Tab-separated table of C-alpha atoms and ligand atoms in Angstrom:
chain	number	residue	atom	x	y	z
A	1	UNK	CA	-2.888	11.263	-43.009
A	2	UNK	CA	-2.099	8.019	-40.766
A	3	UNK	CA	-4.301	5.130	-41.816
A	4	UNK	CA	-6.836	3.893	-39.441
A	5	UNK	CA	-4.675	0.690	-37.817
A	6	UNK	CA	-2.081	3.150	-36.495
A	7	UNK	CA	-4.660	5.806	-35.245
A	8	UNK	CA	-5.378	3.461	-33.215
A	9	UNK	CA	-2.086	2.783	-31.544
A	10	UNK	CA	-0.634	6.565	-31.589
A	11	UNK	CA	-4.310	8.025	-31.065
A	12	UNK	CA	-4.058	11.402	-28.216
A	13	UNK	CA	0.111	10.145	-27.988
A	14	UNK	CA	0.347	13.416	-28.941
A	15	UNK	CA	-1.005	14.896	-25.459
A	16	UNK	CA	1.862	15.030	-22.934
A	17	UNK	CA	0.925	16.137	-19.428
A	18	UNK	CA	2.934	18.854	-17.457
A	19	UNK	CA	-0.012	18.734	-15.355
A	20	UNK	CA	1.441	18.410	-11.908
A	21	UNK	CA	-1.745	17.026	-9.275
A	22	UNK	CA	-1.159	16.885	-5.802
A	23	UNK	CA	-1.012	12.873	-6.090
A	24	UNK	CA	0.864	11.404	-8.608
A	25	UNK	CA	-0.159	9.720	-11.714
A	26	UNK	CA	-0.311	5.654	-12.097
A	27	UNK	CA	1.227	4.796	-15.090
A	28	UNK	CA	0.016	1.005	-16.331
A	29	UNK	CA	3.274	-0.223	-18.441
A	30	UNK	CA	5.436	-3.583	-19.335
A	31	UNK	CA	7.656	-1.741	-21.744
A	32	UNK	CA	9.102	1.675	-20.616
A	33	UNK	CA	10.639	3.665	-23.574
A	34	UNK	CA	14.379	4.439	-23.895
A	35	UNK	CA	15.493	8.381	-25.047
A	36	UNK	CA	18.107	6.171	-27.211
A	37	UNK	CA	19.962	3.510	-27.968
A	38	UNK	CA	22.815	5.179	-25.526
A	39	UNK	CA	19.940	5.834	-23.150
A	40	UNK	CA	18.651	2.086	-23.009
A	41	UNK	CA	22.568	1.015	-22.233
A	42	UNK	CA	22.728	4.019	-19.351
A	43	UNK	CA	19.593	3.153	-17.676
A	44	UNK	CA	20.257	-0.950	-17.478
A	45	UNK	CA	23.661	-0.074	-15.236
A	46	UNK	CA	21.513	2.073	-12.667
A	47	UNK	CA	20.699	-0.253	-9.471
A	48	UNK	CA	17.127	-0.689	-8.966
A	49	UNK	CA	14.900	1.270	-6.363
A	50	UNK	CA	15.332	4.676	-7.930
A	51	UNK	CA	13.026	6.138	-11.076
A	52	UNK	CA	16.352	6.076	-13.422
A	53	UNK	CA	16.830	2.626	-13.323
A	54	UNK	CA	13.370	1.453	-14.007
A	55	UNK	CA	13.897	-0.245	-17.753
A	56	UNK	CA	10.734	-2.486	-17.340
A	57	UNK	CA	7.469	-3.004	-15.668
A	58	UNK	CA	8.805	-5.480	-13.633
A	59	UNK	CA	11.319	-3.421	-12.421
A	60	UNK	CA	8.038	-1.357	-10.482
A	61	UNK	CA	6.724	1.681	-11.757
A	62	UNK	CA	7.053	5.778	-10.365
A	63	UNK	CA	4.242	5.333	-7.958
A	64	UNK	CA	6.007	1.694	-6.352
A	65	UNK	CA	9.492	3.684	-6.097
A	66	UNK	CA	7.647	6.419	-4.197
A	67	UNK	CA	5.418	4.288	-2.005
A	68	UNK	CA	8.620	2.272	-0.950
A	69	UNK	CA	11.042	5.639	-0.711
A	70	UNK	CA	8.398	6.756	1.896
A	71	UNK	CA	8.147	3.432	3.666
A	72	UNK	CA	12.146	3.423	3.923
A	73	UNK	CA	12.120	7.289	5.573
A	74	UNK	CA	9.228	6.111	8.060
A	75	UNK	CA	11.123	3.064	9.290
A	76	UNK	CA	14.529	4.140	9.265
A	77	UNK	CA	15.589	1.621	7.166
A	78	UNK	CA	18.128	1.670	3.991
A	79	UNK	CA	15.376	0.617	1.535
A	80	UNK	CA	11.879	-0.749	0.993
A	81	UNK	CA	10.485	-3.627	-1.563
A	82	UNK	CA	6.768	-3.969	-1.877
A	83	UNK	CA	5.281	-7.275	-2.742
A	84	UNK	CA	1.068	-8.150	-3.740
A	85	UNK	CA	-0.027	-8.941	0.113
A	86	UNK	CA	1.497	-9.004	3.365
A	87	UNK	CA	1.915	-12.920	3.521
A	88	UNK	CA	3.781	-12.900	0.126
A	89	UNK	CA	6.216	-10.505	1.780
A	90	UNK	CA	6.828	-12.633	4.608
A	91	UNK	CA	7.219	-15.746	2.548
A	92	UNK	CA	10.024	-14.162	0.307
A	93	UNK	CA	12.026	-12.772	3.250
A	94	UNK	CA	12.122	-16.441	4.422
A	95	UNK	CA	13.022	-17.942	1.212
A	96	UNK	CA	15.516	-15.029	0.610
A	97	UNK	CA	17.511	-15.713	4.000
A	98	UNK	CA	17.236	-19.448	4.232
A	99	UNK	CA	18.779	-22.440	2.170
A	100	UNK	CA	17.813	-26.615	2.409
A	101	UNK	CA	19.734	-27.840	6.181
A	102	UNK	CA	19.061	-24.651	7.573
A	103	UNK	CA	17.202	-24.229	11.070
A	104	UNK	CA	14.652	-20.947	11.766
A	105	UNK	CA	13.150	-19.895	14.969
A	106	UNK	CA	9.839	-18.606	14.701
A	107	UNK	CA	7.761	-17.210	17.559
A	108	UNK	CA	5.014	-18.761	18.347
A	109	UNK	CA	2.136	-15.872	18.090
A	110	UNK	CA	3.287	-15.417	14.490
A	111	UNK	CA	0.596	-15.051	12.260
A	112	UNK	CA	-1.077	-18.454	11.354
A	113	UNK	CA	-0.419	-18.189	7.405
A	114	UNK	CA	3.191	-17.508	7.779
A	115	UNK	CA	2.921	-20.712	10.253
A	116	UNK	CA	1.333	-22.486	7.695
A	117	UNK	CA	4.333	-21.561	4.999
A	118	UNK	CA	6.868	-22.637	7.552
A	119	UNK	CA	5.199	-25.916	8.067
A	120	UNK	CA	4.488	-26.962	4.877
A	121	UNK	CA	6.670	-25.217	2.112
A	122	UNK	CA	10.028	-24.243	3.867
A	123	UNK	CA	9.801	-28.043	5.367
A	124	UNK	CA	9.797	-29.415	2.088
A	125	UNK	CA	12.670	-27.965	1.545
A	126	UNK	CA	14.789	-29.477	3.963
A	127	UNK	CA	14.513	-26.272	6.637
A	128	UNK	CA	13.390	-26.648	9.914
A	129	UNK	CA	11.464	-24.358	11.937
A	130	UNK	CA	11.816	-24.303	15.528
A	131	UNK	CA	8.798	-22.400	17.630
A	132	UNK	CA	9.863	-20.189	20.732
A	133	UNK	CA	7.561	-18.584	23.217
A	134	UNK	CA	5.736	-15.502	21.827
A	135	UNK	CA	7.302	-13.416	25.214
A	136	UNK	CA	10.877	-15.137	24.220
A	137	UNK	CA	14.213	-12.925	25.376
A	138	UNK	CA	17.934	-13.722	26.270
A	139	UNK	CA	16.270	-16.985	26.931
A	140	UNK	CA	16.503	-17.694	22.758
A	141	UNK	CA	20.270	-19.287	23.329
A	142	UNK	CA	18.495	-22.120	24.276
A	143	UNK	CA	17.000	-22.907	20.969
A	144	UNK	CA	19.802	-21.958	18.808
A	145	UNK	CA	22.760	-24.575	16.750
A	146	UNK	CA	24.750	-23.732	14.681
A	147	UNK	CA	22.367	-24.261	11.461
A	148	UNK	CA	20.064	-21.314	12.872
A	149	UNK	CA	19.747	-18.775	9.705
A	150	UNK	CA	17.057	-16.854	11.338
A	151	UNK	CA	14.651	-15.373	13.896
A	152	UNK	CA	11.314	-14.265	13.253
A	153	UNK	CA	9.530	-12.113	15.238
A	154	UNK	CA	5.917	-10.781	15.910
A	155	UNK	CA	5.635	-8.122	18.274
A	156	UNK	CA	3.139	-7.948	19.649
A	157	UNK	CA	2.221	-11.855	18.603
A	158	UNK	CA	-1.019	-12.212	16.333
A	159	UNK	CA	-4.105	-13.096	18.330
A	160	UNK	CA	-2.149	-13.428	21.619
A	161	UNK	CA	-0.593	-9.895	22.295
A	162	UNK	CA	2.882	-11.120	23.702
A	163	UNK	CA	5.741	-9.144	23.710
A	164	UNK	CA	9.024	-10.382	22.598
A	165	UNK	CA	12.539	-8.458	23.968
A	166	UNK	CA	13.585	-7.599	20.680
A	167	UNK	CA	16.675	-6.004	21.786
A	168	UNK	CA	18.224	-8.873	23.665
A	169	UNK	CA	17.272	-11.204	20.602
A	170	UNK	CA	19.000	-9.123	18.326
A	171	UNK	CA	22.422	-8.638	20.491
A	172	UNK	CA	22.456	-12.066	20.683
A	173	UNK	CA	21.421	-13.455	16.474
A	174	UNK	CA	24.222	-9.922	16.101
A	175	UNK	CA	26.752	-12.049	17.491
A	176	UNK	CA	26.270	-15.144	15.901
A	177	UNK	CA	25.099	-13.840	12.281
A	178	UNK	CA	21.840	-14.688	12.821
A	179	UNK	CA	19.499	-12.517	10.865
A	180	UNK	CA	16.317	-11.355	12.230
A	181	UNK	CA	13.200	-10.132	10.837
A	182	UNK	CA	10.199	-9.045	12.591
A	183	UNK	CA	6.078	-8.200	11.427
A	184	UNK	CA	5.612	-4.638	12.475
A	185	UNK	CA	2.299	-4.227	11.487
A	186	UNK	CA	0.453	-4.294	14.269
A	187	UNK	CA	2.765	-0.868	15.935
A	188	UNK	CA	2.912	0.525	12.303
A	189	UNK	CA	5.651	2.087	11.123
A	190	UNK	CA	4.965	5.431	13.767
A	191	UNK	CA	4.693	3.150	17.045
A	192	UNK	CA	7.875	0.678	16.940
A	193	UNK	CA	11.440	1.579	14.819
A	194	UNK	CA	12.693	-1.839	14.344
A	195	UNK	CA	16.181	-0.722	13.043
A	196	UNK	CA	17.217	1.322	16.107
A	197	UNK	CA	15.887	-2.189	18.244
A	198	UNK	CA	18.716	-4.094	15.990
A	199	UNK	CA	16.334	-5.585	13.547
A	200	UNK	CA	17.856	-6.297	9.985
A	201	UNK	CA	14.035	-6.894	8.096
A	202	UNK	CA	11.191	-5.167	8.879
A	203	UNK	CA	8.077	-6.600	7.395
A	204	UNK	CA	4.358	-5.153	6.922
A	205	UNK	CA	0.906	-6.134	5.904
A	206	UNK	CA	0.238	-2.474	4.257
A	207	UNK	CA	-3.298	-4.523	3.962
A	208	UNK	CA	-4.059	-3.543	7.486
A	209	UNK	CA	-3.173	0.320	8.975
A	210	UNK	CA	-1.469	1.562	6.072
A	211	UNK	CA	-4.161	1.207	3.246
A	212	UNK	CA	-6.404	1.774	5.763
A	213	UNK	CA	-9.567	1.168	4.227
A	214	UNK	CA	-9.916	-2.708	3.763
A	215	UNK	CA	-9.750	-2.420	-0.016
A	216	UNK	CA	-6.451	-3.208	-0.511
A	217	UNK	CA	-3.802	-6.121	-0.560
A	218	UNK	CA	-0.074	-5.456	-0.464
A	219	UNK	CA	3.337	-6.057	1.745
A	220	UNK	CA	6.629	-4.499	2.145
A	221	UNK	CA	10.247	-5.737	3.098
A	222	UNK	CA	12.016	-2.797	4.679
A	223	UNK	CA	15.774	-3.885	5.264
A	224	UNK	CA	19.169	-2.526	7.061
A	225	UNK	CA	22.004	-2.191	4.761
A	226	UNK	CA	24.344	-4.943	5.610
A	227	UNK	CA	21.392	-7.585	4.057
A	228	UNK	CA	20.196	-5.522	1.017
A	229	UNK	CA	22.151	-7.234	-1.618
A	230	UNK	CA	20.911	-10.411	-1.091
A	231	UNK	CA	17.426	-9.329	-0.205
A	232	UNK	CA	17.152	-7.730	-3.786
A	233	UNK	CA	18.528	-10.075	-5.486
A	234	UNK	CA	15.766	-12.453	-4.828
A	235	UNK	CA	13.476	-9.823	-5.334
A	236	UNK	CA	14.603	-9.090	-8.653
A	237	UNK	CA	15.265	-12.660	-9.577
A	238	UNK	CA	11.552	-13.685	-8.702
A	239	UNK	CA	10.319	-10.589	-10.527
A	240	UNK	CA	8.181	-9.436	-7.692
A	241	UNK	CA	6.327	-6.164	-8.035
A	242	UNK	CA	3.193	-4.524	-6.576
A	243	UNK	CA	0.626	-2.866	-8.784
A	244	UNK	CA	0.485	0.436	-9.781
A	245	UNK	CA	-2.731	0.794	-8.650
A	246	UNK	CA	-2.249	-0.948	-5.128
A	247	UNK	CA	0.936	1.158	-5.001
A	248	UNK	CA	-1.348	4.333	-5.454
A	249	UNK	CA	-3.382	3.584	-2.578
A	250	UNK	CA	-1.067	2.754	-0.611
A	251	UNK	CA	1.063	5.771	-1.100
A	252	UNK	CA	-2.504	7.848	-0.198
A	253	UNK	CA	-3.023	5.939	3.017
A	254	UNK	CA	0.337	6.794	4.041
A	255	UNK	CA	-0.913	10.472	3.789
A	256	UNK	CA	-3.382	9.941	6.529
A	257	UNK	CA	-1.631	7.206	8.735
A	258	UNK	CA	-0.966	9.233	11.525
A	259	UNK	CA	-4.486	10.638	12.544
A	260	UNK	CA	-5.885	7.982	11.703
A	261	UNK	CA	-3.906	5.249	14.242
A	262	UNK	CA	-3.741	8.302	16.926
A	263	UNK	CA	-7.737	7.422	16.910
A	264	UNK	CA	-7.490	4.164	16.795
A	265	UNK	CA	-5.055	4.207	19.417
A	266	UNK	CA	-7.255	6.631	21.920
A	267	UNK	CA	-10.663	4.357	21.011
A	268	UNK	CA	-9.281	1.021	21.676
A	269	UNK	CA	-7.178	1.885	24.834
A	270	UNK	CA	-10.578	3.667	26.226
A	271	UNK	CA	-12.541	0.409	25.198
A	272	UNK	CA	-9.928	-1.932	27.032
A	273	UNK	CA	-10.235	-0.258	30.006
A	274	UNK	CA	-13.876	-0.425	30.184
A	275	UNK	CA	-14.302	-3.703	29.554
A	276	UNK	CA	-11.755	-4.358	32.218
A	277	UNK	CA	-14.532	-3.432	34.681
A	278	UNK	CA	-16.749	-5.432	33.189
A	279	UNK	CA	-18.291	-8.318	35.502
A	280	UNK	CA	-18.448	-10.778	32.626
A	281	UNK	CA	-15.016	-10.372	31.538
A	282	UNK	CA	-12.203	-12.407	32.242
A	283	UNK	CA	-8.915	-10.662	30.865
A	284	UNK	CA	-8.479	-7.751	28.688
A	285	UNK	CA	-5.492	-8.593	26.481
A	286	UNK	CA	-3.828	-5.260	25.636
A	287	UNK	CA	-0.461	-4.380	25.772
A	288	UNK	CA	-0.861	-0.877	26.803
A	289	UNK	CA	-2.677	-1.920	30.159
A	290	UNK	CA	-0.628	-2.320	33.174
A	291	UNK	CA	-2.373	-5.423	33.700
A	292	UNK	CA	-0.565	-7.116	30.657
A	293	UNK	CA	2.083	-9.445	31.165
A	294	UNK	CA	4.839	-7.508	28.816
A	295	UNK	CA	3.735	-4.492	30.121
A	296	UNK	CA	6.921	-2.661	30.695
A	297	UNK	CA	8.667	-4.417	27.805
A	298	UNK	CA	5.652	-2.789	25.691
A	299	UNK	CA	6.715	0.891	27.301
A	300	UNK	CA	10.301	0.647	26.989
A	301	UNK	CA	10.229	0.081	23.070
A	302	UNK	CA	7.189	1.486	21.689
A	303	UNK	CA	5.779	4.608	21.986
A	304	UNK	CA	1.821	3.729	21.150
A	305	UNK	CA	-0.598	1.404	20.763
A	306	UNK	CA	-3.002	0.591	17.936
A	307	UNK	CA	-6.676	-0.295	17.506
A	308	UNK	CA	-6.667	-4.344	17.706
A	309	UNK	CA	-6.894	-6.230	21.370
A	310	UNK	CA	-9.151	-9.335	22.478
A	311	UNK	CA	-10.570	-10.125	25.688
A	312	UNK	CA	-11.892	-13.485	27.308
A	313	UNK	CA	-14.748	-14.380	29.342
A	314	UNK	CA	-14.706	-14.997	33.239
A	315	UNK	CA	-16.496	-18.109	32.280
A	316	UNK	CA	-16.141	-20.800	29.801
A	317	UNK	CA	-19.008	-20.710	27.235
A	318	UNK	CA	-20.095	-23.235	24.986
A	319	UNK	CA	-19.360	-22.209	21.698
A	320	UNK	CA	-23.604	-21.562	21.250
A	321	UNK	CA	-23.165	-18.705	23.634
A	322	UNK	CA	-20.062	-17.489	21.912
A	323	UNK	CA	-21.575	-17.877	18.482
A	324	UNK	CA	-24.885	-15.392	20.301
A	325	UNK	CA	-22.349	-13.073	21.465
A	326	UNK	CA	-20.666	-12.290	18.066
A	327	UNK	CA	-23.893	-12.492	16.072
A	328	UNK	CA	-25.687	-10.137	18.060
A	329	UNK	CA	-22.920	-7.416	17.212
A	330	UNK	CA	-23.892	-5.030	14.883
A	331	UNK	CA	-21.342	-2.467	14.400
A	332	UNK	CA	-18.962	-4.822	14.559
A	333	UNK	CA	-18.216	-7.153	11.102
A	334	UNK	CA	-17.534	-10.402	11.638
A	335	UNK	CA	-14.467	-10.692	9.594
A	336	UNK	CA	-10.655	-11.235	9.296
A	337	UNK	CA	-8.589	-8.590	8.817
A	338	UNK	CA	-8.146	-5.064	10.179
A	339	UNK	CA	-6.703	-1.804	10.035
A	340	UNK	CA	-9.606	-0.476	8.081
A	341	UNK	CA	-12.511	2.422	9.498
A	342	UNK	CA	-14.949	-0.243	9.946
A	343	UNK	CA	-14.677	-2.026	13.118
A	344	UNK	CA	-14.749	-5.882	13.376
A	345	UNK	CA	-14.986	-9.077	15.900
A	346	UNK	CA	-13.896	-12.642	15.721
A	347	UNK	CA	-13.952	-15.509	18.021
A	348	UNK	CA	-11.567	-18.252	17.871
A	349	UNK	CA	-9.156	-20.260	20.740
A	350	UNK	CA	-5.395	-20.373	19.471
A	351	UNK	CA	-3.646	-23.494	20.155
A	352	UNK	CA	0.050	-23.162	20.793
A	353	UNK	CA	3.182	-25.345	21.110
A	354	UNK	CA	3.984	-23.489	24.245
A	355	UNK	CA	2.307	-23.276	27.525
A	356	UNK	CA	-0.170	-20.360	27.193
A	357	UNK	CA	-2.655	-18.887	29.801
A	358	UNK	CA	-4.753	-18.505	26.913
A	359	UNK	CA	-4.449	-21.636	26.055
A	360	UNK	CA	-7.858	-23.737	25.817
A	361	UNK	CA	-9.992	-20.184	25.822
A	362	UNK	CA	-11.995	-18.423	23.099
A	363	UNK	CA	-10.569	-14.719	22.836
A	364	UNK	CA	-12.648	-12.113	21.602
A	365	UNK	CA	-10.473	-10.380	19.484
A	366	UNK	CA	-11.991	-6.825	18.692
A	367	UNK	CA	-10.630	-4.308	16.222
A	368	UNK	CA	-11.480	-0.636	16.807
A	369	UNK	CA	-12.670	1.281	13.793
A	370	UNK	CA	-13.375	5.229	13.308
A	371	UNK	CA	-17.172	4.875	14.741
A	372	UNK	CA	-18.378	6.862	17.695
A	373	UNK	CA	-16.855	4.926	21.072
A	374	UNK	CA	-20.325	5.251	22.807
A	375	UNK	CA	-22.266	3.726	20.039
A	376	UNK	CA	-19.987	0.848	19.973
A	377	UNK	CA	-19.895	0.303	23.717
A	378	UNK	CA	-24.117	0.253	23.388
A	379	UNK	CA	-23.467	-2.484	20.737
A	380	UNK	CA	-21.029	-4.874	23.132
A	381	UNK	CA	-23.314	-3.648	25.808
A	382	UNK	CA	-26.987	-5.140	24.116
A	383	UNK	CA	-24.265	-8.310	23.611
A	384	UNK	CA	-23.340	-8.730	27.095
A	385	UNK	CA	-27.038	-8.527	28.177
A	386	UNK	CA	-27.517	-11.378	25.821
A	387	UNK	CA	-24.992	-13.672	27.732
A	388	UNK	CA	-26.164	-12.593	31.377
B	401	PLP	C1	-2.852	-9.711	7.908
B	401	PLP	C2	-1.504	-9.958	8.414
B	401	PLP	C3	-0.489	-10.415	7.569
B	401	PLP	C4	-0.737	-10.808	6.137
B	401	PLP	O1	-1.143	-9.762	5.347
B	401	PLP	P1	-1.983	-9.993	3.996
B	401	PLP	O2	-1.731	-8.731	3.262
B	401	PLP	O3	-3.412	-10.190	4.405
B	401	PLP	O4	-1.396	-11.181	3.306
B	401	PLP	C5	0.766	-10.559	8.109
B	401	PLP	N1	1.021	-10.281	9.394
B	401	PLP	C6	0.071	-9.853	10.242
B	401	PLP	C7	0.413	-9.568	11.645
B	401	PLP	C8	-1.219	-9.681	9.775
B	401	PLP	O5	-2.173	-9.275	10.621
């Protein structure tokens, strides 16, 4: 009989599954056992990214390899990293492609915190970012020397909806060994394929659409071939890994991505276009309306839309008025974020280094959850009466 101390340790070790569940089970582990000594040599050679070569914790557990296996298929790229929130993602690609007297370009709708990193971190090392407009094209020779490393991209731009012409950008970094990476998360992987647009990185907050449900935090790096190696070996070096658990949930919001955005997609375009009639509006900012200025770029390369838009006012509020707008909203949260069921409002203006015509206006930005469309129309509706 085993003595109480090691009961402890080896207590129900005994009990090993062959219980197969339709989702798969999160293992918690730092140390991952070896068959054998001959085993523990054989696994260490494998490259990283399958189950076989997973000889640590840190290497990213079953649940990881099959979250970013399915994140690969659905973007058509070679393979998928996934990193503890969206921004942490972007950060790493940067750092990963960029060394001290380099030069990035950087469009400037990106989303503020990865603004924020290029400002303040990747300055202090000696890189300079260079801002180009959010609707940039072939007109991107312009800003590029010969230090340029890379282009970011945000398509459609956080906030301000522009559309950038990803596929003249990319011919054109192709040529000159530029690499380019671009934050998909707004299309989701279903909506835009960044690989067959020339793209080398795709990035995505999997906080938003693909967890779906606002209780989750996590990123992925998809990448093209040609830039794996050095990709991963960052990765790898930093020791970045997602948890199991945030893995798990991400994995099971995959499951239901599709019906999901194909409502949010229907709701939001339906809400656009009714409050495009309406006399207090100014400008519905949507890229699936004809009435937006990248219209036809937005139709050639993607092949939806998703549930997050803003609009303006026809006139210029004080910020009182706005502040008795948003607070009389009650099916809509006042919060950041989106990509959840719940739908959710903010207010803000969004300065830019280039000429906007948003520039100087508070945009309503609205996100478009799973509630009934007419309820939430009666809830903008009772808001509008309030600014009338
Ligand atoms: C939210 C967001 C991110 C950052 O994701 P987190 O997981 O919240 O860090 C990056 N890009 C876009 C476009 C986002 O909306």
């Amino acid at each position: 009989m085993k003595k109480e101390a090691t009961l402890l340790v080896t207590g129900g070790s005994s009990i090993t599954s062959g219980i197969h569940t339709v989702n798969p089970p999160v293992h918690r582990g730092s140390t991952v056992y070896f068959d054998s000594y001959a085993d523990m040599k054989r696994r260490s050679s494998i490259p990283s990214g399958t189950v076989e070569g997973i000889t640590y914790g840190t290497s990213g557990l079953v649940v990881q390899k099959m979250f970013e296996q399915a994140m690969a298929e659905l973007e058509g790229g070679y393979q998928t990293r996934a990193f503890q929130s969206g921004i942490h993602a972007i950060s790493s690609a940067l750092l990963a492609f960029t060394t001290s007297g380099d030069h990035i370009l950087v469009c400037d709708n990106v989303y503020g915190p990865a603004r924020h990193f290029c400002d303040t971190v990747l300055s202090r090392y000696n890189i300079e970012t260079e801002y180009i407009p959010g609707s940039a094209g072939s007109d991107i020779t312009r800003y590029i020397r010969p230090s340029t490393s890379v282009i970011y991209l945000e398509s459609p731009g956080s906030n301000t909806f522009e559309i950038q012409d990803i596929p003249a950008i990319t011919a054109i970094a192709r040529q000159k060994g530029i690499v380019t990476m671009l934050d998909n998360t707004w299309a989701t992987p279903l909506y835009l394929k960044p690989f067959d647009l020339g793209i080398d990185i795709s990035i995505h907050s999997v906080t938003k659409y693909i967890s779906g449900h606002s209780d989750v935090l996590m990123g992925t790096v998809t990448t093209c071939r040609d830039v794996f190696e050095r990709f991963v070996d960052f990765y790898e070096t930093l020791e970045i890994f997602a948890s199991p658990d945030e893995c798990y949930l991400a994995l099971r919001g995959l499951r239901t991505l599709k019906v999901r955005v194909e409502h949010h997609e229907k709701a939001a375009l339906a809400m656009a276009e009714w409050l495009e009639e309406h006399p207090l509006v100014g400008e519905v900012i949507h890229p699936a309306l004809p009435s937006h200025p990248d219209h036809e770029r937005f139709m050639r390369d993607f092949t939806g839309s998703t549930g997050l838009f803003a609009f303006t006012f026809r006139e210029n509020y004080p910020e009182e008025t706005i502040a008795a707008f948003v607070d009389s909203l009650e099916l809509f949260g006042l919060g950041y974020s989106w990509g959840g069921f719940k739908s959710l409002v903010t207010a803000a203006a969004y300065p830019r280094h280039h000429s906007s015509r948003y520039q100087g206006k508070t945009l309503i930005r609205l996100y478009i959850g799973l509630e009934d469309l007419d309820d939430l129309k009666q809830d903008l509706v009772t808001a509008f009466e309030r600014l009338a």
